[in-house]
Coordinates of N, CA, C and O in Angstrom, one line a residue:
X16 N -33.4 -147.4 -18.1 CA -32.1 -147.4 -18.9 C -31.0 -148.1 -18.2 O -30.3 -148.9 -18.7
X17 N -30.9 -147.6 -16.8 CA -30.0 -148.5 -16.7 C -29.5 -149.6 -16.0 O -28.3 -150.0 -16.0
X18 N -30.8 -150.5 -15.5 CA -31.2 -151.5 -15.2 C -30.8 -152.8 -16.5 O -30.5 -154.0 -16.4
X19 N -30.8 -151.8 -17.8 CA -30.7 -152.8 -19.1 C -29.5 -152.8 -19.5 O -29.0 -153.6 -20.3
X20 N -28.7 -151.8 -18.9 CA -27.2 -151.8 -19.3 C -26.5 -153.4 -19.0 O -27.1 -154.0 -18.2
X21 N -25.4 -154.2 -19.5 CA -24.6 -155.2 -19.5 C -23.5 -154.8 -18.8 O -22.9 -153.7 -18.9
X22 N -23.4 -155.5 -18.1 CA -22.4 -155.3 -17.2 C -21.1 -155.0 -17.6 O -20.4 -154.3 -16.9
X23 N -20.5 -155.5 -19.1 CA -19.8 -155.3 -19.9 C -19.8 -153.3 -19.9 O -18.8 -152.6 -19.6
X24 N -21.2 -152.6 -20.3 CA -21.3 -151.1 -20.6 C -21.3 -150.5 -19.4 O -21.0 -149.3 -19.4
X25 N -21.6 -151.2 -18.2 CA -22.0 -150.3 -16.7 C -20.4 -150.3 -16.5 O -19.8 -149.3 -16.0
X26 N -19.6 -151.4 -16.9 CA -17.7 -151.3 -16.1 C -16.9 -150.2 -17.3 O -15.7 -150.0 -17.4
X27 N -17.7 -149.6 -18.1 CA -16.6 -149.0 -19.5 C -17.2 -147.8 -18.6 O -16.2 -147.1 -18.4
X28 N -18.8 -147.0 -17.7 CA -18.9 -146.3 -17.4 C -18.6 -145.8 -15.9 O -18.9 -144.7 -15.6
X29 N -17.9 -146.6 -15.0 CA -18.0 -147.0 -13.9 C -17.2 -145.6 -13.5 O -17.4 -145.0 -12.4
X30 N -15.7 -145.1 -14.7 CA -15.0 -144.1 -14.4 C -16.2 -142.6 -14.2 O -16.4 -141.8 -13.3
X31 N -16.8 -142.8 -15.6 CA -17.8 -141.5 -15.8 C -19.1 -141.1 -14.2 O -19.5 -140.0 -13.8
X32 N -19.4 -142.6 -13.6 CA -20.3 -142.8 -12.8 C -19.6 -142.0 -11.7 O -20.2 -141.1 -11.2
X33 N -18.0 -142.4 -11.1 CA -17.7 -142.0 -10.0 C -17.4 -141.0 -10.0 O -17.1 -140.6 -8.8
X34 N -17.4 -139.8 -11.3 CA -17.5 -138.6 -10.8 C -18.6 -138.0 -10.0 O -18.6 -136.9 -9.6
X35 N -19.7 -138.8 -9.8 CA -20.8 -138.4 -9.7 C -20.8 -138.0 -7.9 O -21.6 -137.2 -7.3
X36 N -19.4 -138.9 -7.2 CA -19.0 -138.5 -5.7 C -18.8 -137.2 -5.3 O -19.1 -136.7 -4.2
X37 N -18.2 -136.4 -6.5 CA -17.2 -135.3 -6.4 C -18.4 -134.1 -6.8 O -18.1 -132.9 -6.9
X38 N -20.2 -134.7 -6.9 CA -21.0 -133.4 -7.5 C -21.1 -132.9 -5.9 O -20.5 -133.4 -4.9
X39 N -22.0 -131.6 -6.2 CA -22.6 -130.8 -4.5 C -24.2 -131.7 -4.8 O -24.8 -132.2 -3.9
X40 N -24.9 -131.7 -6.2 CA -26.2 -131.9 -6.3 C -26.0 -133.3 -7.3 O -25.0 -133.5 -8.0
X41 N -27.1 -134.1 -7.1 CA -28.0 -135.4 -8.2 C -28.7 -134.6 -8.7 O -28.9 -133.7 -8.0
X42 N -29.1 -134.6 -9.7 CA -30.3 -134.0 -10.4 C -31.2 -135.3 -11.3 O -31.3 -135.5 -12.5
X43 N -32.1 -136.0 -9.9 CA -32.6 -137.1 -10.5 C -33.6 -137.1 -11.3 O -34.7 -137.1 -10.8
X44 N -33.7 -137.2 -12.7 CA -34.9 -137.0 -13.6 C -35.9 -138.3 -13.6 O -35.7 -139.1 -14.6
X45 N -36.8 -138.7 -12.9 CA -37.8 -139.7 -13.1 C -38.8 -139.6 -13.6 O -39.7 -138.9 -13.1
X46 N -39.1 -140.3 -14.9 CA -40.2 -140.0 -16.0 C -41.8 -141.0 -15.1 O -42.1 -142.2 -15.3
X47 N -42.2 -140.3 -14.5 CA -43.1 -141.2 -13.4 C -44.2 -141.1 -14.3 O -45.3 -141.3 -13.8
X48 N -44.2 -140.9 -15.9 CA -45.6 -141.5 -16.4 C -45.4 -143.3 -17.1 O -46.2 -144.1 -17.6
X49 N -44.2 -143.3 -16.8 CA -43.6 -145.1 -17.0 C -44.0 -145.8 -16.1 O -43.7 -145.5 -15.0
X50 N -44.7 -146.9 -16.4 CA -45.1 -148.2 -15.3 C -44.2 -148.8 -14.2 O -44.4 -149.3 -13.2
X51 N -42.8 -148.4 -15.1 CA -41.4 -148.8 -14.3 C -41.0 -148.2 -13.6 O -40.0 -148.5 -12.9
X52 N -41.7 -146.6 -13.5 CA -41.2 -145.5 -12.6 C -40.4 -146.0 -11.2 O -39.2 -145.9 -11.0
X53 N -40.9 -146.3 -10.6 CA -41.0 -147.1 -9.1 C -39.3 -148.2 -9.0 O -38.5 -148.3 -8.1
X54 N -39.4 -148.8 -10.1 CA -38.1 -149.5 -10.1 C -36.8 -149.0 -11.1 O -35.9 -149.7 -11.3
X55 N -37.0 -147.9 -11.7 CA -36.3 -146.6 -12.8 C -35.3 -146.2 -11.3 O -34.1 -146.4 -11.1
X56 N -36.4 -145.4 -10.4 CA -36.0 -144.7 -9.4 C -35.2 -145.6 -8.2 O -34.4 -145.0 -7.5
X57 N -35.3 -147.0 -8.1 CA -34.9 -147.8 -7.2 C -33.6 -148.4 -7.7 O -32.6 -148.6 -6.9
X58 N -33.6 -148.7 -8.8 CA -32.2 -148.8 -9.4 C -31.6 -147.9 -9.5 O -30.4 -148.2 -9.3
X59 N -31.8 -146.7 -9.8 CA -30.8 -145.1 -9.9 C -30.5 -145.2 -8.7 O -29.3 -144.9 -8.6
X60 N -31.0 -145.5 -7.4 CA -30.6 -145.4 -5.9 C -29.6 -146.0 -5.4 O -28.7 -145.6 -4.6
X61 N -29.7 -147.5 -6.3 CA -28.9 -148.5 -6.1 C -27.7 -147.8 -6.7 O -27.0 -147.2 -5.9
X62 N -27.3 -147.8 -8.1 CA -26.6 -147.6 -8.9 C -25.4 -146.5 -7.6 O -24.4 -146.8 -7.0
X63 N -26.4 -145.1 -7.5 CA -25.6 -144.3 -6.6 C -25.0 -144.7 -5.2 O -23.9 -144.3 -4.7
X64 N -25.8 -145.9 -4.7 CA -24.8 -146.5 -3.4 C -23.6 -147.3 -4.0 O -22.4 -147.3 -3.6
X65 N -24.0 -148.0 -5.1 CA -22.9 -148.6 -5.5 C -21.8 -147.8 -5.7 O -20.7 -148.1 -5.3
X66 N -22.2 -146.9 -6.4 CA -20.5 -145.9 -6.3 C -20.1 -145.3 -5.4 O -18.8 -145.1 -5.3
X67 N -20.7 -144.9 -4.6 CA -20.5 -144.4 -2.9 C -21.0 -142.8 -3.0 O -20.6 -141.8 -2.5
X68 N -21.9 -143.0 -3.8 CA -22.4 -141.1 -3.7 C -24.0 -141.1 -3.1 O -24.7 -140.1 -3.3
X69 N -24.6 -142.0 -2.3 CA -25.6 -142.3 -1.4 C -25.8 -140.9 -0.7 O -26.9 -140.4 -0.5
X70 N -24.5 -140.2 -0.5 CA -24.5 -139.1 0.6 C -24.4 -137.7 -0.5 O -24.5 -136.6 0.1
X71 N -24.3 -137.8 -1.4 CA -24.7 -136.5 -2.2 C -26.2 -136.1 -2.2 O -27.1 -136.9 -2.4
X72 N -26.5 -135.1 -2.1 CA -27.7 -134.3 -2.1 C -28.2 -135.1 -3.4 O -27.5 -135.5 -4.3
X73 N -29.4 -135.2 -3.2 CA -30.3 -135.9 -4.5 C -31.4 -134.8 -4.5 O -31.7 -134.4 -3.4
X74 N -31.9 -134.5 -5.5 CA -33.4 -133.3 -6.2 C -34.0 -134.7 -7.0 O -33.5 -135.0 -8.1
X75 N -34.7 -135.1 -6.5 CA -36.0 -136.3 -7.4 C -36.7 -135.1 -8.6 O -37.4 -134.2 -8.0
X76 N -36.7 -135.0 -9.6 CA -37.5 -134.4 -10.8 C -38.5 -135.4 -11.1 O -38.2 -136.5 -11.7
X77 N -39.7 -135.1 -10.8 CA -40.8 -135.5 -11.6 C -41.3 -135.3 -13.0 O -42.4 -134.7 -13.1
X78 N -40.6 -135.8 -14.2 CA -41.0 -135.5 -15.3 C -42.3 -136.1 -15.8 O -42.7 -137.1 -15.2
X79 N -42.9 -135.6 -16.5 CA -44.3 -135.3 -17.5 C -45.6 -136.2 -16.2 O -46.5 -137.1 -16.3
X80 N -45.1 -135.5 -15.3 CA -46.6 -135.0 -14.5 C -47.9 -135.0 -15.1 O -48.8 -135.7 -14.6
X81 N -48.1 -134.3 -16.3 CA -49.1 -134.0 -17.3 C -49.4 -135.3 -17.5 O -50.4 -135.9 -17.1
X82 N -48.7 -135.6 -18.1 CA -49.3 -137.1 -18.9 C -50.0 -138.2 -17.9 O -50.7 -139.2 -18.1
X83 N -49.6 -137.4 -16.6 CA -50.3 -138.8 -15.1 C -51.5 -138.3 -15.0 O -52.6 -139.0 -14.9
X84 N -51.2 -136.7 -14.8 CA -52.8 -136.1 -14.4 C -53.7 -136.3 -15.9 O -55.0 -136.3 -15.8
X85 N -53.3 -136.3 -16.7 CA -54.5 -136.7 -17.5 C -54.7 -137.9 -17.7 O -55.8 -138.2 -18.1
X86 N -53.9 -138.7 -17.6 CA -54.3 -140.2 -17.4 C -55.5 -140.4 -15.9 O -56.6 -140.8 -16.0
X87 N -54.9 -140.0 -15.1 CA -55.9 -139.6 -13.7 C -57.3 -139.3 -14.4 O -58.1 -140.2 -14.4
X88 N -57.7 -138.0 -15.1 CA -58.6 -137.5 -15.0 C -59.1 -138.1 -16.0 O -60.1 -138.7 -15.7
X89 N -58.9 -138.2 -17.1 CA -59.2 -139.4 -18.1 C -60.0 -140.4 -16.8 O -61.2 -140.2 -16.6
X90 N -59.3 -141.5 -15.9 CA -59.9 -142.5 -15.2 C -61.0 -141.9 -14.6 O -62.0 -142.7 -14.8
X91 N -61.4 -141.1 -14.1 CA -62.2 -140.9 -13.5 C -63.6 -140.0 -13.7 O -64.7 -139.9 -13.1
X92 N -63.1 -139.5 -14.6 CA -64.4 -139.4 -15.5 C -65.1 -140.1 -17.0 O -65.8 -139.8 -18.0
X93 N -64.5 -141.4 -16.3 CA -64.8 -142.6 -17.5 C -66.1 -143.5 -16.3 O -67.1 -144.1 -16.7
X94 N -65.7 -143.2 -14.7 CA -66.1 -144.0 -13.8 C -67.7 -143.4 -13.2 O -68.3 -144.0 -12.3

């Protein structure tokens, strides 16, 4: 999501983003059954240094786990 933002919509949010200095917690939601997981999560990293909140506590959320482990077990009992 926010990799596709225009730079035009990332500067109208940039006020909303910098509250993000002033949390105690990140509450990073990563949907890791997406192919893009890996760069979803690498850009939210970026995003956060760019505003200077690098040093806030981050919680990584692994959402729909499910959908990996049965894609997993799906693979492997196809093999």
């Amino acid at each position: 999501f926010v990799q596709r933002l225009p730079p035009q919509l990332l500067a109208a949010f940039q006020a909303t983003l910098e509250e993000i200095k002033f949390a105690d917690l990140v509450l990073h939601v990563v949907d890791v059954s997406s192919p893009m997981a890996k760069e979803q999560w690498r850009v939210t990293s970026s995003v956060l240094e760019k505003i200077g909140a690098k040093d806030v506590p981050t919680l990584t959320v692994c959402n729909k786990m499910d959908a990996v482990a049965a894609r997993a077990s799906s693979s492997s009992s196809s093999s």
